[in-house]
mmCIF file of C-alpha atoms and ligand atoms in Angstrom:
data_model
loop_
_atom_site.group_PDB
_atom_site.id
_atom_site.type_symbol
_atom_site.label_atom_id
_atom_site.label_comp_id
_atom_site.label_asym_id
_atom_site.label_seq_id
_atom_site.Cartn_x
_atom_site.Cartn_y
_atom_site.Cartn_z
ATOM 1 C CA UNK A 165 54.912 146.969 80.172
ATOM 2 C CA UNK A 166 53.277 145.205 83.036
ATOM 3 C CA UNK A 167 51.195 142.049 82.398
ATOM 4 C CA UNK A 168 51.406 141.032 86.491
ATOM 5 C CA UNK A 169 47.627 139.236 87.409
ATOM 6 C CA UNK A 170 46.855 139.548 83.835
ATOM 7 C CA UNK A 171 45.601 136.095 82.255
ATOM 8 C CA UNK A 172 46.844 135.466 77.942
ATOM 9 C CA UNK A 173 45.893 133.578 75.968
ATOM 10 C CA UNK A 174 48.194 132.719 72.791
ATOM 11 C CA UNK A 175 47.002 130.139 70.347
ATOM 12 C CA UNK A 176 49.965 128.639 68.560
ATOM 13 C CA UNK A 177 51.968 129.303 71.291
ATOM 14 C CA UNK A 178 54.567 126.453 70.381
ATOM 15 C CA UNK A 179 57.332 127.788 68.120
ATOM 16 C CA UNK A 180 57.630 131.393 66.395
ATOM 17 C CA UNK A 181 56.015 133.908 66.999
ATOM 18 C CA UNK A 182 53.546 132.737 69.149
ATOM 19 C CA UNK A 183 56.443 131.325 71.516
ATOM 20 C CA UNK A 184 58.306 134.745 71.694
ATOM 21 C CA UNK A 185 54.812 136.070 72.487
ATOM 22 C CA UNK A 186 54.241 133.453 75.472
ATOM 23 C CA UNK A 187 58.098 134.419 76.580
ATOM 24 C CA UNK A 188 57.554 138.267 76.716
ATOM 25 C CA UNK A 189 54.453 138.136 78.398
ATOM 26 C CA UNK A 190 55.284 136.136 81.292
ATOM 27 C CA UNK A 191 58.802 137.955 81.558
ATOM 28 C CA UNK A 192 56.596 140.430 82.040
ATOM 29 C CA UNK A 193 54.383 138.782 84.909
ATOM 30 C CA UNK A 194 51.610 137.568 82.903
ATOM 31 C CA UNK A 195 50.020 133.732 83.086
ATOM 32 C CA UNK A 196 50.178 132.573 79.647
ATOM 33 C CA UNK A 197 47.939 129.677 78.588
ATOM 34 C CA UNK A 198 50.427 128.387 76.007
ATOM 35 C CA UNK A 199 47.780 126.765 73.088
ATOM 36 C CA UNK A 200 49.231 124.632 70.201
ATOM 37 C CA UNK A 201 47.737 121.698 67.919
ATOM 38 C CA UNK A 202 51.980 120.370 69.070
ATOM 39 C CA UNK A 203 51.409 119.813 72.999
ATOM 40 C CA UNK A 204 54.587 118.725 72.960
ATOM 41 C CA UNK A 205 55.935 122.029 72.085
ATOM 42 C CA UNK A 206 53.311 123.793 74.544
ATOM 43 C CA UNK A 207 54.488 121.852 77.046
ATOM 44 C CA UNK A 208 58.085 122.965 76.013
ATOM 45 C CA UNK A 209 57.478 126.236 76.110
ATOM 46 C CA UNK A 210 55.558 126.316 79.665
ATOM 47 C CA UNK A 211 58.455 124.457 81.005
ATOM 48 C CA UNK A 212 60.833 126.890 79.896
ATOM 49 C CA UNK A 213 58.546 129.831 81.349
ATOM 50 C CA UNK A 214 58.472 127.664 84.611
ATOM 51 C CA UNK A 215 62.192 127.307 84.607
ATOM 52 C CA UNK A 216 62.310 131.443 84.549
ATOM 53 C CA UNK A 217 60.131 131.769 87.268
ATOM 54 C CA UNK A 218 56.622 132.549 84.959
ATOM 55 C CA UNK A 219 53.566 130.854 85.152
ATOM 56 C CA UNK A 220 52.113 128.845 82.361
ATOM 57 C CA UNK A 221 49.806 126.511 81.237
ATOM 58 C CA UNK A 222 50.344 124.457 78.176
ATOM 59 C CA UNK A 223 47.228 123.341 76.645
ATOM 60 C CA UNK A 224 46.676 121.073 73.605
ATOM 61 C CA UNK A 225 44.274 122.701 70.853
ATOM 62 C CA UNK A 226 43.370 122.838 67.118
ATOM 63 C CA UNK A 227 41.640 126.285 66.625
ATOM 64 C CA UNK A 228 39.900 124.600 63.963
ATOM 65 C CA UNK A 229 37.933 122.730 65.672
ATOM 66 C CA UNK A 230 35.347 124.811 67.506
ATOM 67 C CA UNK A 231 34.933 122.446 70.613
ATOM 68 C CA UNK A 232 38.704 123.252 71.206
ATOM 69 C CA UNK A 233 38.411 127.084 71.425
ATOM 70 C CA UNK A 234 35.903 125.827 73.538
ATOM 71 C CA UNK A 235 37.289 124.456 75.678
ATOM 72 C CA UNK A 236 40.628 126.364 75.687
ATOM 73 C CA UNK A 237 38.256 129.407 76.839
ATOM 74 C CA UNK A 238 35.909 127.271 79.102
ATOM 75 C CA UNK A 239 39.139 126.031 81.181
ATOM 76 C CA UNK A 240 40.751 128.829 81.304
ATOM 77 C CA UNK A 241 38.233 131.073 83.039
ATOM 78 C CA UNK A 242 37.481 128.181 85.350
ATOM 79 C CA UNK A 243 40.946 128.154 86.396
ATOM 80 C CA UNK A 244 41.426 131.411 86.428
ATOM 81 C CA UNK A 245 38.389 133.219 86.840
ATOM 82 C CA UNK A 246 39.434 135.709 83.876
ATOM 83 C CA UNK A 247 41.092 136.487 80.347
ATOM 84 C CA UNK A 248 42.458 140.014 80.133
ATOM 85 C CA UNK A 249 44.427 139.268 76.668
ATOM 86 C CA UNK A 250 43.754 136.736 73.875
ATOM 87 C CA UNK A 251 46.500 136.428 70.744
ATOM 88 C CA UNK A 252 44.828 134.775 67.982
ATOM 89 C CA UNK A 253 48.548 133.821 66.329
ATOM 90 C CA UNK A 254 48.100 129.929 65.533
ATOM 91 C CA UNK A 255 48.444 129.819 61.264
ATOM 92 C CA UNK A 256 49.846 127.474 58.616
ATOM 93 C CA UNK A 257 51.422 128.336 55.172
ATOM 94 C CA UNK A 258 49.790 127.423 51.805
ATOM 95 C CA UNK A 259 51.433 125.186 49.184
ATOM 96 C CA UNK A 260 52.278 128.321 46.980
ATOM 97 C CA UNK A 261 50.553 127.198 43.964
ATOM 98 C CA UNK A 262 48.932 129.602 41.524
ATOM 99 C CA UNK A 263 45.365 130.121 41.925
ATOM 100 C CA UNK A 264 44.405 128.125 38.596
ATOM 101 C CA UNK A 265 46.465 124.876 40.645
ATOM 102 C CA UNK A 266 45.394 125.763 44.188
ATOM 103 C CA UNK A 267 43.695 122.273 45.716
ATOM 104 C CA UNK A 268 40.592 122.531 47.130
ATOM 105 C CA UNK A 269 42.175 120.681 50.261
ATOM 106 C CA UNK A 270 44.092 123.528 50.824
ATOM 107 C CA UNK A 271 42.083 125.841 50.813
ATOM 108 C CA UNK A 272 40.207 124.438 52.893
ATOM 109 C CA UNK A 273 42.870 123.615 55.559
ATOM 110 C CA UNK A 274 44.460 127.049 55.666
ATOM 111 C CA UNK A 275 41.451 128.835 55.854
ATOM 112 C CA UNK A 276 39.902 126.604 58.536
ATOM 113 C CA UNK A 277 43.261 127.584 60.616
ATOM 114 C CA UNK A 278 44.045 131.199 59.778
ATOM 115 C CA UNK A 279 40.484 132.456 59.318
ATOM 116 C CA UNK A 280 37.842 130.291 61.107
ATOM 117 C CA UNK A 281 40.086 130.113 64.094
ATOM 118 C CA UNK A 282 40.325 133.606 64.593
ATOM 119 C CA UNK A 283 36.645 133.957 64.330
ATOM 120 C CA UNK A 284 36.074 130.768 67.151
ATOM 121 C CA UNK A 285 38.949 132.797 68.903
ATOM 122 C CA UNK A 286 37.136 136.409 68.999
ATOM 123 C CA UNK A 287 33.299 135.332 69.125
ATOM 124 C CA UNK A 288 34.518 132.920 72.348
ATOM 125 C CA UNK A 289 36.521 135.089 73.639
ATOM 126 C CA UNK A 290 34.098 138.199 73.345
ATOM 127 C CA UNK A 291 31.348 136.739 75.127
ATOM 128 C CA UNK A 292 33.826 136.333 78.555
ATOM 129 C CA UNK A 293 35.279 139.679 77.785
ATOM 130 C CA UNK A 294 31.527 141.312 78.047
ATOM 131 C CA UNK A 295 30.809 139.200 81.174
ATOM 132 C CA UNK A 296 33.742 140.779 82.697
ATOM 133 C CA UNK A 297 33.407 144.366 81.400
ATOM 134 C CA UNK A 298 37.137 143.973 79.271
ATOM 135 C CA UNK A 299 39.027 142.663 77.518
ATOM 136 C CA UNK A 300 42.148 142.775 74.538
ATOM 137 C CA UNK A 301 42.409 140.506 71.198
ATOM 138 C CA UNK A 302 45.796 141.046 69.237
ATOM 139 C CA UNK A 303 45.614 139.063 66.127
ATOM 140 C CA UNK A 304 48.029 138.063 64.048
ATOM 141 C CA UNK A 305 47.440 139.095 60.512
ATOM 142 C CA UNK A 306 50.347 139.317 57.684
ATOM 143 C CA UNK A 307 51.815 141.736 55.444
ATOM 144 C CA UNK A 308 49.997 139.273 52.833
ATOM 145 C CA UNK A 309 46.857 140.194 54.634
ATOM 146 C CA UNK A 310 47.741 144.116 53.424
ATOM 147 C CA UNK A 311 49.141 143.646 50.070
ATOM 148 C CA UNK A 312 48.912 141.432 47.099
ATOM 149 C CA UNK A 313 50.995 138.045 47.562
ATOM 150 C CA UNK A 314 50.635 135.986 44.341
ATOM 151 C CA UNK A 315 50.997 132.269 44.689
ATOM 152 C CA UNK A 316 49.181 132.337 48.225
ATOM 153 C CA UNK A 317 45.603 132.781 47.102
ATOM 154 C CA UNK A 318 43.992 130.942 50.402
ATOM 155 C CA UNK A 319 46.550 132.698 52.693
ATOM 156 C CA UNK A 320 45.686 136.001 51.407
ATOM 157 C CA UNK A 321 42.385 135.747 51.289
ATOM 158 C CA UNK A 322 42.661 134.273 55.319
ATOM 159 C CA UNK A 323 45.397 137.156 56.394
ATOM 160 C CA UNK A 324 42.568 139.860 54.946
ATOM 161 C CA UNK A 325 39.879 138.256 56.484
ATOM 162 C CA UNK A 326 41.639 138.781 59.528
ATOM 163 C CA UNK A 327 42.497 142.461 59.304
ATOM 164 C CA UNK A 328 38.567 142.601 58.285
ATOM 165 C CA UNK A 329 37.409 140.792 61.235
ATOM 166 C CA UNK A 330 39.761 143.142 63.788
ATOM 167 C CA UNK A 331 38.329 145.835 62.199
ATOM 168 C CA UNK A 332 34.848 145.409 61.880
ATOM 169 C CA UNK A 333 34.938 143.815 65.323
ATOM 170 C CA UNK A 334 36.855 146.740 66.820
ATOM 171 C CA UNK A 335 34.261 148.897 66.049
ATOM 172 C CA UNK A 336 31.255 147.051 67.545
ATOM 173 C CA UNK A 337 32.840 146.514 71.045
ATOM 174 C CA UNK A 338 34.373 149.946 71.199
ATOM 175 C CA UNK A 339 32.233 151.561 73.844
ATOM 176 C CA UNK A 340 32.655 147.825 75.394
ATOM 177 C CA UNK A 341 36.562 148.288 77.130
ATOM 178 C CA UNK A 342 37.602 145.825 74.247
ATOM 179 C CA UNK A 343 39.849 146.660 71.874
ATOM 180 C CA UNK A 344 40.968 144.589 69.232
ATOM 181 C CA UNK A 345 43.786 145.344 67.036
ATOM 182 C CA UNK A 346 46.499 143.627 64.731
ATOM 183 C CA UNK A 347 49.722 143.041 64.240
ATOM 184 C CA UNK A 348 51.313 142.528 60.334
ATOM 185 C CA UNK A 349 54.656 140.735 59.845
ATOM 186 C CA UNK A 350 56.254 140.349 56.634
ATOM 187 C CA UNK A 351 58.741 138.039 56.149
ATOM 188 C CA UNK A 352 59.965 136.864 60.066
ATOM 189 C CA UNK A 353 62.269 133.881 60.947
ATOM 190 C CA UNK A 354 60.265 131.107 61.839
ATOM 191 C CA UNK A 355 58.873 126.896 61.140
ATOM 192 C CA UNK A 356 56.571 128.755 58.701
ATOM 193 C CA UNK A 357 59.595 130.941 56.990
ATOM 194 C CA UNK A 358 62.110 128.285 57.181
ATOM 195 C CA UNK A 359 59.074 125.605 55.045
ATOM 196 C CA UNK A 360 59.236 128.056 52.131
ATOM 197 C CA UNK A 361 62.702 128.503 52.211
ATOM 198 C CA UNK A 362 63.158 124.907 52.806
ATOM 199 C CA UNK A 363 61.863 123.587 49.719
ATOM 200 C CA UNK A 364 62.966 126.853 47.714
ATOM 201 C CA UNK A 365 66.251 127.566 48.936
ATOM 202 C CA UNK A 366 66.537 130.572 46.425
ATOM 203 C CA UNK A 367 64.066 132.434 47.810
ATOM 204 C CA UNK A 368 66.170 133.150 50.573
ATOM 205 C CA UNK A 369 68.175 136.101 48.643
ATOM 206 C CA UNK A 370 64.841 136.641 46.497
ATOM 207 C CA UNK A 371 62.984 137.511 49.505
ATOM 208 C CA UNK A 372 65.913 139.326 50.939
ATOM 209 C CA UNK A 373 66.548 141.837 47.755
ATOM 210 C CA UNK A 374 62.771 143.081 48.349
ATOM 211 C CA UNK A 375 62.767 144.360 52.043
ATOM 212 C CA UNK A 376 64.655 147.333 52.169
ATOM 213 C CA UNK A 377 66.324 146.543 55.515
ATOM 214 C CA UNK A 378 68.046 143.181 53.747
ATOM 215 C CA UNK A 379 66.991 141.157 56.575
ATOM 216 C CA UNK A 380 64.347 138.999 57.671
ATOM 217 C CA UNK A 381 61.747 140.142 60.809
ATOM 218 C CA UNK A 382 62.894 138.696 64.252
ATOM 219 C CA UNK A 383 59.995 136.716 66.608
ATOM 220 C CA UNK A 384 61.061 138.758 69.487
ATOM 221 C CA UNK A 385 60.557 141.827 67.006
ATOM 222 C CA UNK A 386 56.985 141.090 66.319
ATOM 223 C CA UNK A 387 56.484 140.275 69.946
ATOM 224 C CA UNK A 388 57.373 143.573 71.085
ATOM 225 C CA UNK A 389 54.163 144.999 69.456
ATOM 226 C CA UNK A 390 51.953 142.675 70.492
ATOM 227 C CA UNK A 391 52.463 143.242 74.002
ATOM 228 C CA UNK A 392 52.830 146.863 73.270
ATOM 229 C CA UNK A 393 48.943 146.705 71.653
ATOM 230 C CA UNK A 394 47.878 144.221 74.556
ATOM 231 C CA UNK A 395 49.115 146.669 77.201
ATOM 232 C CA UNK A 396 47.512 149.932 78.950
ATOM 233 C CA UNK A 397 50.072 151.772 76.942
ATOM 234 C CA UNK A 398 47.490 151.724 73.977
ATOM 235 C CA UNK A 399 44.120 152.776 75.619
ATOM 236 C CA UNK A 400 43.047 154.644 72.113
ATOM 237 C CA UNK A 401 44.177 151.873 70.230
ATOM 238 C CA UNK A 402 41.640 149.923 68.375
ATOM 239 C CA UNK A 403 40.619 148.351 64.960
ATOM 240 C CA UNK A 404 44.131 148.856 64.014
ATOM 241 C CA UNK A 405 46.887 147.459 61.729
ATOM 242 C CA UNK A 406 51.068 147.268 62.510
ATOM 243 C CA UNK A 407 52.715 146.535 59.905
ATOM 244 C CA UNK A 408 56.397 144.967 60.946
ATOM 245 C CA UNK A 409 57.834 144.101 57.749
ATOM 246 C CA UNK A 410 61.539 145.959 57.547
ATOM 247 C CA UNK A 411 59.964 148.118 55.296
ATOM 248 C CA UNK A 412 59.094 145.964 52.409
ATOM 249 C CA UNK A 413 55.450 147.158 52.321
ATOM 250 C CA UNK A 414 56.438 150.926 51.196
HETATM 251 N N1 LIG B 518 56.892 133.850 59.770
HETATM 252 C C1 LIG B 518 56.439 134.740 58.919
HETATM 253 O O1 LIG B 518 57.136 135.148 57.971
HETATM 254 C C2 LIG B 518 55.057 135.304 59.096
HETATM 255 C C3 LIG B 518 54.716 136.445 58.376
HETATM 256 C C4 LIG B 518 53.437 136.972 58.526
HETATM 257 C C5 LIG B 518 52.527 136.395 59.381
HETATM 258 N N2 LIG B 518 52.893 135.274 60.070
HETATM 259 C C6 LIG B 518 51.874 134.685 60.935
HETATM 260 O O2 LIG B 518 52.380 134.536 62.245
HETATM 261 C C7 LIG B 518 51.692 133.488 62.910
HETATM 262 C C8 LIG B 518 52.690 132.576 63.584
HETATM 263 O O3 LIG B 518 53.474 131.938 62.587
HETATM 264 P P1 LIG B 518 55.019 131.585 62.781
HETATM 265 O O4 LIG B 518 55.744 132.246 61.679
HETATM 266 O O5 LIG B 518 55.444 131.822 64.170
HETATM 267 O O6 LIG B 518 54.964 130.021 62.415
HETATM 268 P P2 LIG B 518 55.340 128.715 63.242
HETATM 269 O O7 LIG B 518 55.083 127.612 62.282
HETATM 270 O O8 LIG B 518 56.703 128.856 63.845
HETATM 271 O O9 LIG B 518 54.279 128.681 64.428
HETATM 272 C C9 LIG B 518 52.921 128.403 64.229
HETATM 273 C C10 LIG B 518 52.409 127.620 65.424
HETATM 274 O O10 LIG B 518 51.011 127.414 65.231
HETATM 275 C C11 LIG B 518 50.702 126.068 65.572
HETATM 276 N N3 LIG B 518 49.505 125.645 64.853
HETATM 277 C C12 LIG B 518 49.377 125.324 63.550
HETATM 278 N N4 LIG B 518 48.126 124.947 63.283
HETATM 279 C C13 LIG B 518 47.439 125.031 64.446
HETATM 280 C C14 LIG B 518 46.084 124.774 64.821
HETATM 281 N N5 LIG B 518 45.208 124.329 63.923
HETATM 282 N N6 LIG B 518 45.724 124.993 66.101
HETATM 283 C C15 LIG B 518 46.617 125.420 67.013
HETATM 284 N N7 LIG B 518 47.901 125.665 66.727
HETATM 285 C C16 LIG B 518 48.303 125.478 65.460
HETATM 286 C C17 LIG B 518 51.935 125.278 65.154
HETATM 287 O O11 LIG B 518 51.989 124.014 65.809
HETATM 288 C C18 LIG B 518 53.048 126.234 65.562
HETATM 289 O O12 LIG B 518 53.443 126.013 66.888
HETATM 290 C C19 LIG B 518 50.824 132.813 61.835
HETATM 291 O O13 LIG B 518 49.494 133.264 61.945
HETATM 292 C C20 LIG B 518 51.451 133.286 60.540
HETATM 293 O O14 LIG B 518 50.535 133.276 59.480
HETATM 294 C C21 LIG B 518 54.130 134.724 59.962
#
């Protein structure tokens, strides 16, 4: 897959899956504007796509807050004239409460991230991609955005409302060279993974005995298919759902 003179955008860019994302795509020529709420780890990862001969731009922002996307967009096309790929992958994990002892701060917090940000993301995003005739949106959605995941109520309902918005979405810029499409991990190694497992260390074989492959999803795994979505490769691609998950979802 070439990316070379292609301009991506990945929110959450700083660890997980949104790092292996940034990785790929500028191993594969791309500019990545490497977006986290952790500038720190931005700046981690764009030195470490630097060191490999990539180009990157780390860029501190909260896709919560509206005047971040904002500006994350607004920069970026200054700089670079363009955005040929945007991956809305910046999410948090809920407190895994039942829905009866869900807090309303939660809620509130995870849908502001997983849900509201992709919308700031897309609606941003879509208005450069019709200026410039084009454009690509992979977001990152979840098996829990497919299926029923009990003791996640606000990231459920967030992780649906993002395979809702790629499709409805897909539809209405079809004729528009934009496709937008998603990608579904279950359970992959990562800062999100590792805070579950973290404070319940016996979900770790739990978790384990339900995918059929015994194993947990890899970053670069996940990775592969975004690019793969993002690429020319998938011209008749659109409003669509992968579901990477080691086959726990059958
Ligand atoms: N790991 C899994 O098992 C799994 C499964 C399904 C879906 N996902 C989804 O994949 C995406 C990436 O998660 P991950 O597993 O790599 O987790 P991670 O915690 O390793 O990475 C998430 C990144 O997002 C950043 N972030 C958090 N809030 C932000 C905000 N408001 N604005 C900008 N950046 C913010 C964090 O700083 C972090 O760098 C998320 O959308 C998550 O819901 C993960």
């Amino acid at each position: 897959m070439d990316f070379k003179n292609k301009i991506v955008i990945i929110t959450g860019a700083g660890s997980g899956i949104g790092k292996a994302c940034a990785l790929r795509f500028a191993g594969q020529g791309a500019t990545v504007i490497v977006a986290d709420i952790n500038v720190e780890n931005a700046q981690k990862v764009a030195d470490e796509i630097v060191t490999n001969q990539g180009n990157a731009r780390p860029i501190k922002a909260n896709v919560a807050k509206f005047e971040d996307v904002e500006k994350l967009i607004n920069k970026t096309v200054s700089e670079f004239g363009k955005i040929d790929v945007l991956v809305n992958n910046a999410g948090i994990g809920p407190s895994y409460l039942k829905t009866h002892e869900a807090t309303l701060r939660d809620w509130d917090r995870v849908i502001a991230v997983n849900q509201t940000g992709v919308f700031y993301g897309m609606k941003l995003a879509l208005q450069q991609f019709l200026t410039q005739g084009y454009g690509n949106i992979v977001n990152i959605a979840s098996l829990a955005g497919l299926k029923a995941s009990p003791n996640n109520i606000s990231y459920s309902a967030s992780k649906f409302a993002v395979v809702g918005m790629t499709k409805s979405a897909a539809m209405e810029y079809a004729t528009k060279n934009i496709r937008i499409n998603a990608v579904c991990p279950g359970y992959t190694e990562s800062a999100l993974l590792n805070q579950l497992l973290d404070a319940k260390p016996e979900m770790d074989a739990i978790l384990k005995s339900v995918i059929p492959m015994k194993r947990f999803g890899k970053s670069d795994e996940i990775a592969e298919a975004v690019l793969w979505l993002a690429s020319d490769k998938t011209q008749f691609i659109t409003g669509q759902t992968i579901t990477l998950d080691g086959g726990t979802s059958l």
